[in-house]
């Protein structure tokens, strides 16, 4: 199961604002008349119950939203580009290139604004003032963003089955749900997680995930463990299945698996866990089982079952249902959004005001470079093909204190200053 994919998303650039002047017979020296550019297209990722895998997004695909239309003369605004919404399965986690989680699309219709379309540039009609009656200035549209994301489908189940290989997890799934997992008398029969719905009562159901067997060292990536430990994280309740017929000590088995779980994520130690001593029909040494039950005491609910003979399942299912139900009630207390409510997460790139506006570095070639996302963004907005645009940029740099800072750094008339590839000379 390929459940982690890489995609590249590019939002559209905003359309440029237009520079135009009114030319009409009866209107003398017509005023500025250039319309604004349209907004570039954004790309959203949206969880949808109808999707069950990320296979549409395999092979490092790139998705591009269109650019906004440029503004026109006669105050005509350019059209906004269409936004794109990519549907992903419920349970998709969005991460950036460094593995940082950006959004967890946990409910149907949860939506994440991944890349935002560039704002359209303002046309020169916007720059009319009492002083500048004929502004020869318009903004360029803001560029779009291009970003790489990792999408990972983390299975969501109410109950996750954990335990060594061959203890009877798939047999339990088959006995309690309508799923038909492969069952065989050798380890690692189950190679990918499988889901089944358990009908405790007609309107009381919960989802069970059969997860491939774990072995010692799973949290370090041994066996099949590592990739599937992620799924375990998403289960409300863990059913720890132990093979009671094995020669080994059940407590040692129990602790070995728990150590892997808790080493992988210490929070898992707080997850509700139920123990099922399976294959009770094969037990030759009942004293060992009694000893284990004493050792566990009331730390965990414990049930003796035979998944194969469907023996002892009902009380266990009732317990699992109660714990799942409690956990769901807790969710509601935490004010989770209702199922049909859309939660829109902001694009993470937009700065939150904590980063300094800019910094200036002296490069090896003696040029001074102004760096900073917001400054660069503002520069991109300005149409530097016109003299007025250049005036506007220098006014802006002066306003944010760049000139003072350059002086402090010992910049002389004639020094070259660079901003986002645009070079200009410094004058006192
Ligand atoms: N006698 C007996 N055999 C069982 C019981 N539960 C499972 N088995 C047998 O144990 C073997 C392993 O069962 P599976 O359900 O495939 O075990 P698993 O935990 O899913 O194994 P992996 O997928 O490899 O991790 C099969 O031969 C089952 O028939 C039980 O309660 N009693
Ligand atoms: Mg199995």
Coordinates of C-alpha atoms and ligand atoms in Angstrom, one line a residue:
X1 CA 0.0 0.0 0.0
X2 CA 1.6 3.2 -1.2
X3 CA 0.1 5.6 1.3
X4 CA 2.6 8.5 1.2
X5 CA 2.8 10.6 -1.9
X6 CA 4.7 13.7 -2.9
X7 CA 3.0 16.4 -4.9
X8 CA 4.0 19.8 -6.1
X9 CA 1.4 22.6 -6.1
X10 CA 1.7 25.9 -7.9
X11 CA -0.8 28.7 -7.4
X12 CA -1.4 31.1 -10.2
X13 CA 0.1 34.6 -10.4
X14 CA -2.2 37.5 -10.1
X15 CA -2.9 39.4 -13.3
X16 CA -1.0 42.7 -13.8
X17 CA -2.8 45.9 -13.4
X18 CA -3.2 48.0 -16.6
X19 CA -1.8 51.4 -17.3
X20 CA -4.2 53.2 -19.6
X21 CA -5.6 56.7 -20.1
X22 CA -8.9 57.9 -21.2
X23 CA -8.9 58.9 -24.8
X24 CA -12.3 60.2 -25.8
X25 CA -13.3 62.9 -28.1
X26 CA -15.0 65.2 -25.7
X27 CA -12.8 64.4 -22.7
X28 CA -9.7 66.5 -22.7
X29 CA -6.5 64.9 -21.2
X30 CA -8.4 61.9 -20.0
X31 CA -7.5 60.5 -16.6
X32 CA -6.1 57.1 -15.7
X33 CA -8.2 54.3 -16.9
X34 CA -6.3 51.0 -16.3
X35 CA -8.2 48.2 -14.5
X36 CA -6.9 45.8 -11.9
X37 CA -5.6 42.4 -12.7
X38 CA -7.5 39.3 -11.6
X39 CA -6.5 37.0 -8.7
X40 CA -4.4 33.9 -9.5
X41 CA -5.9 30.5 -8.8
X42 CA -5.4 28.9 -5.3
X43 CA -5.2 25.2 -4.7
X44 CA -7.1 23.5 -1.8
X45 CA -6.9 20.0 -0.5
X46 CA -10.2 18.7 0.7
X47 CA -11.1 15.5 2.5
X48 CA -13.9 13.6 0.9
X49 CA -15.6 10.5 2.0
X50 CA -15.8 9.2 -1.5
X51 CA -12.1 9.0 -1.9
X52 CA -10.4 5.9 -0.5
X53 CA -6.8 6.2 -1.6
X54 CA -4.1 8.7 -2.6
X55 CA -3.4 6.8 -5.8
X56 CA -4.5 9.8 -8.0
X57 CA -1.5 11.6 -6.6
X58 CA 1.3 9.1 -7.1
X59 CA 4.4 9.7 -9.1
X60 CA 5.3 13.1 -7.9
X61 CA 2.6 14.9 -9.8
X62 CA 2.5 18.7 -10.2
X63 CA -0.8 20.7 -10.2
X64 CA -0.9 24.2 -11.4
X65 CA -3.6 26.8 -11.0
X66 CA -4.0 29.4 -13.7
X67 CA -2.9 33.0 -13.7
X68 CA -5.3 35.8 -13.1
X69 CA -6.1 37.8 -16.2
X70 CA -4.3 41.2 -16.7
X71 CA -6.3 44.3 -16.2
X72 CA -7.5 46.2 -19.3
X73 CA -8.1 49.7 -20.4
X74 CA -11.4 51.3 -19.7
X75 CA -11.3 50.2 -16.1
X76 CA -12.0 46.6 -17.1
X77 CA -10.8 44.3 -14.4
X78 CA -9.1 41.0 -15.4
X79 CA -10.9 37.9 -14.5
X80 CA -9.9 35.9 -11.4
X81 CA -8.5 32.5 -12.2
X82 CA -10.4 29.4 -11.0
X83 CA -9.3 27.8 -7.8
X84 CA -8.6 24.1 -7.8
X85 CA -9.8 21.7 -5.2
X86 CA -8.0 18.4 -5.0
X87 CA -10.0 15.7 -3.2
X88 CA -8.2 13.4 -0.8
X89 CA -9.4 10.6 1.5
X90 CA -10.6 11.4 4.9
X91 CA -7.6 10.9 7.2
X92 CA -5.0 12.5 4.9
X93 CA -2.3 14.3 6.7
X94 CA -0.5 17.1 4.9
X95 CA 3.2 17.6 5.6
X96 CA 5.8 20.0 4.2
X97 CA 9.1 19.0 2.8
X98 CA 10.7 18.7 6.2
X99 CA 8.0 16.4 7.5
X100 CA 6.3 19.2 9.5
X101 CA 2.6 18.6 9.8
X102 CA 0.5 21.4 8.2
X103 CA -3.0 19.9 8.4
X104 CA -4.8 16.8 9.4
X105 CA -7.9 16.4 7.2
X106 CA -9.6 14.2 9.8
X107 CA -13.3 14.9 9.0
X108 CA -15.2 14.8 5.8
X109 CA -14.9 18.2 4.0
X110 CA -12.0 19.5 6.1
X111 CA -10.1 21.8 3.7
X112 CA -6.6 23.1 3.6
X113 CA -5.5 26.1 1.6
X114 CA -2.2 24.8 0.3
X115 CA -1.0 27.5 -2.1
X116 CA -2.7 30.8 -2.4
X117 CA -3.2 32.5 -5.7
X118 CA -1.3 35.8 -6.2
X119 CA -3.3 39.0 -5.7
X120 CA -4.1 40.9 -8.9
X121 CA -2.1 44.1 -9.4
X122 CA -3.9 47.4 -9.2
X123 CA -4.4 49.3 -12.4
X124 CA -3.3 52.9 -12.7
X125 CA -6.8 54.1 -12.0
X126 CA -6.2 53.2 -8.4
X127 CA -3.3 55.6 -8.1
X128 CA -5.0 58.7 -9.0
X129 CA -4.6 61.5 -6.4
X130 CA -4.9 65.2 -6.4
X131 CA -1.2 65.5 -7.1
X132 CA -0.8 62.8 -9.6
X133 CA -3.6 63.3 -12.1
X134 CA -2.0 61.0 -14.7
X135 CA -0.2 58.2 -12.8
X136 CA 2.0 56.3 -15.0
X137 CA 2.1 53.4 -12.5
X138 CA 0.4 50.1 -12.0
X139 CA 1.2 47.1 -9.9
X140 CA 2.2 43.7 -11.2
X141 CA 0.2 40.8 -10.0
X142 CA 1.7 38.9 -7.1
X143 CA 3.5 35.8 -8.1
X144 CA 1.9 32.4 -7.1
X145 CA 3.6 30.0 -4.7
X146 CA 5.2 26.7 -5.6
X147 CA 5.5 24.2 -2.9
X148 CA 6.1 20.5 -2.3
X149 CA 3.8 18.6 0.0
X150 CA 3.7 15.1 1.3
X151 CA 0.3 13.6 1.6
X152 CA -0.1 10.6 3.9
X153 CA -3.2 8.6 4.5
X154 CA -3.3 7.7 8.1
X155 CA -5.9 5.1 8.7
X156 CA -8.6 6.1 11.1
X157 CA -10.2 3.3 13.0
X158 CA -11.9 3.0 16.4
X159 CA -10.1 -0.1 17.5
X160 CA -6.6 -1.1 16.3
X161 CA -5.5 -4.7 16.7
X162 CA -1.9 -4.9 17.9
X163 CA 0.3 -7.9 18.8
X164 CA 3.0 -10.2 17.5
X165 CA 2.5 -11.9 14.1
X166 CA 0.4 -15.0 14.1
X167 CA -1.4 -14.3 17.3
X168 CA -4.8 -14.3 15.6
X169 CA -5.5 -10.6 14.8
X170 CA -6.9 -11.3 11.4
X171 CA -8.9 -14.2 12.8
X172 CA -10.4 -11.8 15.3
X173 CA -11.3 -9.3 12.5
X174 CA -12.9 -12.1 10.5
X175 CA -14.9 -13.3 13.5
X176 CA -16.2 -9.9 14.5
X177 CA -16.8 -8.2 11.2
X178 CA -17.7 -9.0 7.6
X179 CA -14.1 -8.5 6.4
X180 CA -12.3 -11.5 4.9
X181 CA -8.7 -11.0 5.7
X182 CA -6.1 -13.6 4.8
X183 CA -5.5 -16.0 7.7
X184 CA -2.6 -18.5 7.9
X185 CA -0.4 -20.3 10.3
X186 CA 2.7 -18.3 9.7
X187 CA 3.9 -14.8 10.7
X188 CA 3.4 -11.8 8.5
X189 CA 0.3 -13.0 6.7
X190 CA -1.2 -9.6 6.9
X191 CA 0.9 -7.1 4.9
X192 CA -1.3 -4.1 5.0
X193 CA -3.9 -2.8 7.3
X194 CA -7.5 -4.0 6.8
X195 CA -10.7 -2.5 8.1
X196 CA -13.9 -4.1 9.1
X197 CA -17.1 -2.8 10.7
X198 CA -18.2 -4.5 13.9
X199 CA -22.0 -4.4 14.5
X200 CA -22.3 -4.5 18.3
X201 CA -26.0 -3.5 18.0
X202 CA -27.9 -2.4 14.9
X203 CA -27.1 1.3 15.4
X204 CA -24.0 0.8 17.5
X205 CA -21.1 0.0 15.2
X206 CA -17.4 0.7 15.3
X207 CA -14.5 0.2 12.9
X208 CA -11.7 -2.3 13.6
X209 CA -8.3 -2.1 11.9
X210 CA -6.3 -5.2 11.6
X211 CA -2.7 -4.1 11.5
X212 CA 0.3 -6.2 10.5
X213 CA 2.1 -7.9 13.3
X214 CA 4.8 -6.0 15.2
X215 CA 8.1 -7.5 16.4
X216 CA 10.8 -6.4 18.8
X217 CA 12.6 -3.4 17.2
X218 CA 9.5 -2.3 15.2
X219 CA 9.9 1.2 16.5
X220 CA 13.4 1.2 14.9
X221 CA 11.9 0.0 11.7
X222 CA 12.3 -3.7 12.0
X223 CA 9.9 -6.1 10.4
X224 CA 6.9 -4.4 8.9
X225 CA 6.4 -2.5 12.0
X226 CA 7.5 1.0 11.4
X227 CA 5.2 2.0 8.6
X228 CA 2.2 0.6 10.4
X229 CA 2.9 2.1 13.8
X230 CA 1.6 5.3 12.2
X231 CA -1.8 3.7 11.8
X232 CA -1.9 2.6 15.3
X233 CA -1.6 6.2 16.4
X234 CA -4.9 7.0 14.8
X235 CA -7.0 4.4 16.7
X236 CA -9.1 5.4 19.6
X237 CA -8.7 2.1 21.5
X238 CA -6.0 -0.6 21.1
X239 CA -6.9 -4.2 21.4
X240 CA -3.7 -6.0 22.4
X241 CA -3.9 -9.6 21.3
X242 CA -1.7 -12.2 23.0
X243 CA -1.3 -15.8 21.9
X244 CA -2.0 -17.7 25.1
X245 CA -0.9 -21.0 23.6
X246 CA 2.7 -19.8 23.0
X247 CA 5.4 -21.2 25.2
X248 CA 6.7 -17.8 26.1
X249 CA 5.6 -15.8 29.1
X250 CA 2.5 -13.7 28.2
X251 CA 3.6 -10.8 30.3
X252 CA 7.0 -10.7 28.5
X253 CA 5.1 -10.7 25.1
X254 CA 2.8 -8.0 26.3
X255 CA 5.7 -5.8 27.5
X256 CA 7.7 -6.3 24.4
X257 CA 5.0 -5.0 22.1
X258 CA 4.1 -2.1 24.5
X259 CA 7.7 -1.0 24.6
X260 CA 7.7 -0.7 20.8
X261 CA 4.5 1.2 20.8
X262 CA 5.6 3.6 23.5
X263 CA 9.1 4.0 22.1
X264 CA 7.5 5.0 18.8
X265 CA 5.1 7.5 20.5
X266 CA 5.1 8.0 24.2
X267 CA 1.5 9.3 24.0
X268 CA 0.4 5.8 23.1
X269 CA 0.9 4.9 26.7
X270 CA -2.1 6.9 27.6
X271 CA -4.3 5.3 24.9
X272 CA -7.1 3.0 26.1
X273 CA -5.9 -0.6 25.8
X274 CA -7.7 -3.9 26.2
X275 CA -6.0 -7.3 26.4
X276 CA -7.4 -10.3 24.6
X277 CA -5.8 -13.6 25.5
X278 CA -6.4 -15.5 22.3
X279 CA -6.2 -19.2 21.4
X280 CA -7.5 -20.1 24.8
X281 CA -8.7 -23.3 23.3
X282 CA -5.1 -24.4 22.9
X283 CA -3.8 -23.6 26.4
X284 CA -2.0 -26.5 28.0
X285 CA -0.8 -24.6 31.1
X286 CA -3.7 -22.8 32.8
X287 CA -1.5 -21.8 35.7
X288 CA 0.5 -19.5 33.4
X289 CA -2.7 -17.8 32.4
X290 CA -3.8 -17.3 36.0
X291 CA -0.4 -15.9 36.8
X292 CA -0.7 -13.4 33.9
X293 CA -4.2 -12.3 35.0
X294 CA -2.9 -11.6 38.5
X295 CA 0.1 -9.6 37.1
X296 CA -2.3 -7.4 35.0
X297 CA -4.7 -7.0 37.9
X298 CA -7.1 -4.2 37.1
X299 CA -4.5 -2.2 35.1
X300 CA -6.2 -3.3 31.8
X301 CA -9.5 -5.0 31.0
X302 CA -8.6 -8.5 30.1
X303 CA -10.6 -11.1 28.2
X304 CA -10.0 -14.8 27.3
X305 CA -11.1 -15.7 23.8
X306 CA -10.9 -18.1 21.0
X307 CA -11.2 -16.1 17.8
X308 CA -11.2 -19.2 15.8
X309 CA -14.1 -20.8 17.7
X310 CA -15.8 -17.4 18.2
X311 CA -15.7 -18.0 22.0
X312 CA -15.8 -15.3 24.6
X313 CA -16.2 -12.5 22.0
X314 CA -19.4 -10.8 23.2
X315 CA -18.2 -9.3 26.5
X316 CA -15.0 -8.1 24.7
X317 CA -17.0 -6.4 21.9
X318 CA -19.2 -4.7 24.5
X319 CA -16.2 -3.3 26.3
X320 CA -14.6 -2.1 23.1
X321 CA -17.8 -0.4 22.1
X322 CA -18.1 1.4 25.5
X323 CA -14.5 2.6 25.3
X324 CA -14.9 3.9 21.7
X325 CA -18.2 5.6 22.6
X326 CA -16.5 7.3 25.6
X327 CA -13.7 8.5 23.4
X328 CA -16.1 9.9 20.8
X329 CA -18.0 11.8 23.5
X330 CA -14.7 13.3 24.6
X331 CA -14.2 14.5 21.1
X332 CA -17.4 16.4 21.2
X333 CA -16.5 18.0 24.5
X334 CA -13.3 19.2 22.8
X335 CA -15.5 21.1 20.3
X336 CA -14.5 19.3 17.2
X337 CA -16.3 20.7 14.2
X338 CA -19.5 19.0 13.3
X339 CA -19.2 16.6 10.5
X340 CA -20.6 18.8 7.8
X341 CA -18.8 21.9 8.9
X342 CA -15.8 23.0 6.8
X343 CA -12.6 23.8 8.5
X344 CA -10.3 25.8 6.4
X345 CA -6.7 25.9 7.4
X346 CA -4.6 28.8 6.3
X347 CA -1.7 28.4 3.9
X348 CA 1.3 28.3 6.1
X349 CA 3.5 30.5 4.1
X350 CA 1.8 33.7 5.0
X351 CA 3.9 35.2 7.6
X352 CA 2.5 35.9 11.0
X353 CA 4.3 39.1 11.7
X354 CA 7.1 37.5 13.8
X355 CA 9.8 37.4 11.1
X356 CA 11.8 40.6 10.8
X357 CA 10.9 42.5 7.7
X358 CA 14.3 42.3 6.1
X359 CA 18.0 42.0 6.5
X360 CA 20.9 43.4 4.5
X361 CA 24.0 41.4 3.8
X362 CA 27.2 42.4 2.1
X363 CA 28.0 39.9 -0.6
X364 CA 31.5 38.8 -1.6
X365 CA 31.2 40.9 -4.8
X366 CA 30.7 44.0 -2.6
X367 CA 27.1 44.4 -3.5
X368 CA 24.6 44.9 -0.7
X369 CA 21.6 42.5 -0.9
X370 CA 18.3 43.2 0.8
X371 CA 16.7 39.9 1.9
X372 CA 13.3 39.2 3.3
X373 CA 10.1 37.6 2.0
X374 CA 7.8 40.5 2.6
X375 CA 10.2 43.1 1.1
X376 CA 10.6 40.9 -2.0
X377 CA 6.9 40.5 -2.2
X378 CA 6.3 44.2 -2.2
X379 CA 9.0 44.7 -4.8
X380 CA 7.3 42.1 -7.0
X381 CA 4.1 44.2 -6.8
X382 CA 5.8 47.2 -8.2
X383 CA 6.1 47.7 -12.0
X384 CA 9.7 48.7 -12.2
X385 CA 9.5 49.4 -15.9
X386 CA 8.2 52.9 -15.2
X387 CA 10.1 55.7 -13.5
X388 CA 7.2 56.1 -11.1
X389 CA 7.5 52.5 -10.1
X390 CA 11.2 53.0 -9.3
X391 CA 10.3 56.1 -7.3
X392 CA 7.7 54.1 -5.4
X393 CA 10.2 51.4 -4.6
X394 CA 12.7 53.8 -3.3
X395 CA 10.1 55.6 -1.2
X396 CA 9.1 52.3 0.3
X397 CA 12.6 51.2 1.1
X398 CA 13.2 54.6 2.7
X399 CA 10.0 54.3 4.8
X400 CA 11.0 50.9 6.2
X401 CA 14.4 52.2 7.2
X402 CA 16.6 50.5 4.5
X403 CA 18.5 53.7 3.8
X404 CA 19.4 54.3 7.4
X405 CA 20.5 50.7 7.8
X406 CA 22.6 50.9 4.6
X407 CA 24.3 54.0 6.0
X408 CA 25.1 52.2 9.2
X409 CA 26.7 49.5 7.1
X410 CA 28.9 52.0 5.4
X411 CA 27.3 52.1 2.0
X412 CA 28.7 54.9 -0.3
X413 CA 27.2 56.7 -3.2
X414 CA 27.6 54.5 -6.2
X415 CA 27.4 51.2 -4.2
X416 CA 25.2 48.6 -5.8
X417 CA 22.1 47.4 -3.9
X418 CA 20.3 44.3 -4.9
X419 CA 16.7 43.3 -4.2
X420 CA 15.3 40.2 -5.7
X421 CA 17.6 40.4 -8.7
X422 CA 16.9 44.0 -9.3
X423 CA 20.1 46.1 -9.0
X424 CA 20.3 49.8 -8.4
X425 CA 22.9 52.4 -7.3
X426 CA 22.8 54.1 -4.0
X427 CA 22.8 57.9 -3.8
X428 CA 23.2 60.0 -0.6
Ligands
LIG1 N1 -6.7 -22.8 17.8 C1 -6.8 -21.5 17.5 N2 -6.1 -21.0 16.5 C2 -6.3 -19.7 16.2 C3 -7.0 -18.8 16.9 N3 -7.0 -17.6 16.4 C4 -6.2 -17.7 15.3 N4 -5.7 -19.0 15.2 C5 -4.8 -19.5 14.1 O1 -3.6 -18.8 14.2 C6 -3.0 -18.6 13.0 C7 -2.7 -17.2 12.7 O2 -3.9 -16.4 12.7 P1 -3.9 -15.0 11.9 O3 -5.3 -14.5 12.2 O4 -3.5 -15.1 10.5 O5 -2.9 -14.2 12.8 P2 -2.4 -12.7 12.7 O6 -2.2 -12.2 14.0 O7 -3.3 -12.0 11.8 O8 -1.0 -12.9 12.0 P3 -0.2 -11.8 11.1 O9 -1.1 -11.3 10.0 O10 0.9 -12.6 10.5 O11 0.3 -10.8 12.0 C8 -4.0 -19.2 12.0 O12 -3.7 -20.5 11.6 C9 -5.3 -19.2 12.7 O13 -6.2 -20.2 12.3 C10 -7.7 -19.4 18.1 O14 -8.4 -18.7 18.8 N5 -7.6 -20.7 18.3
LIG2 MG1 -3.0 -11.2 10.0

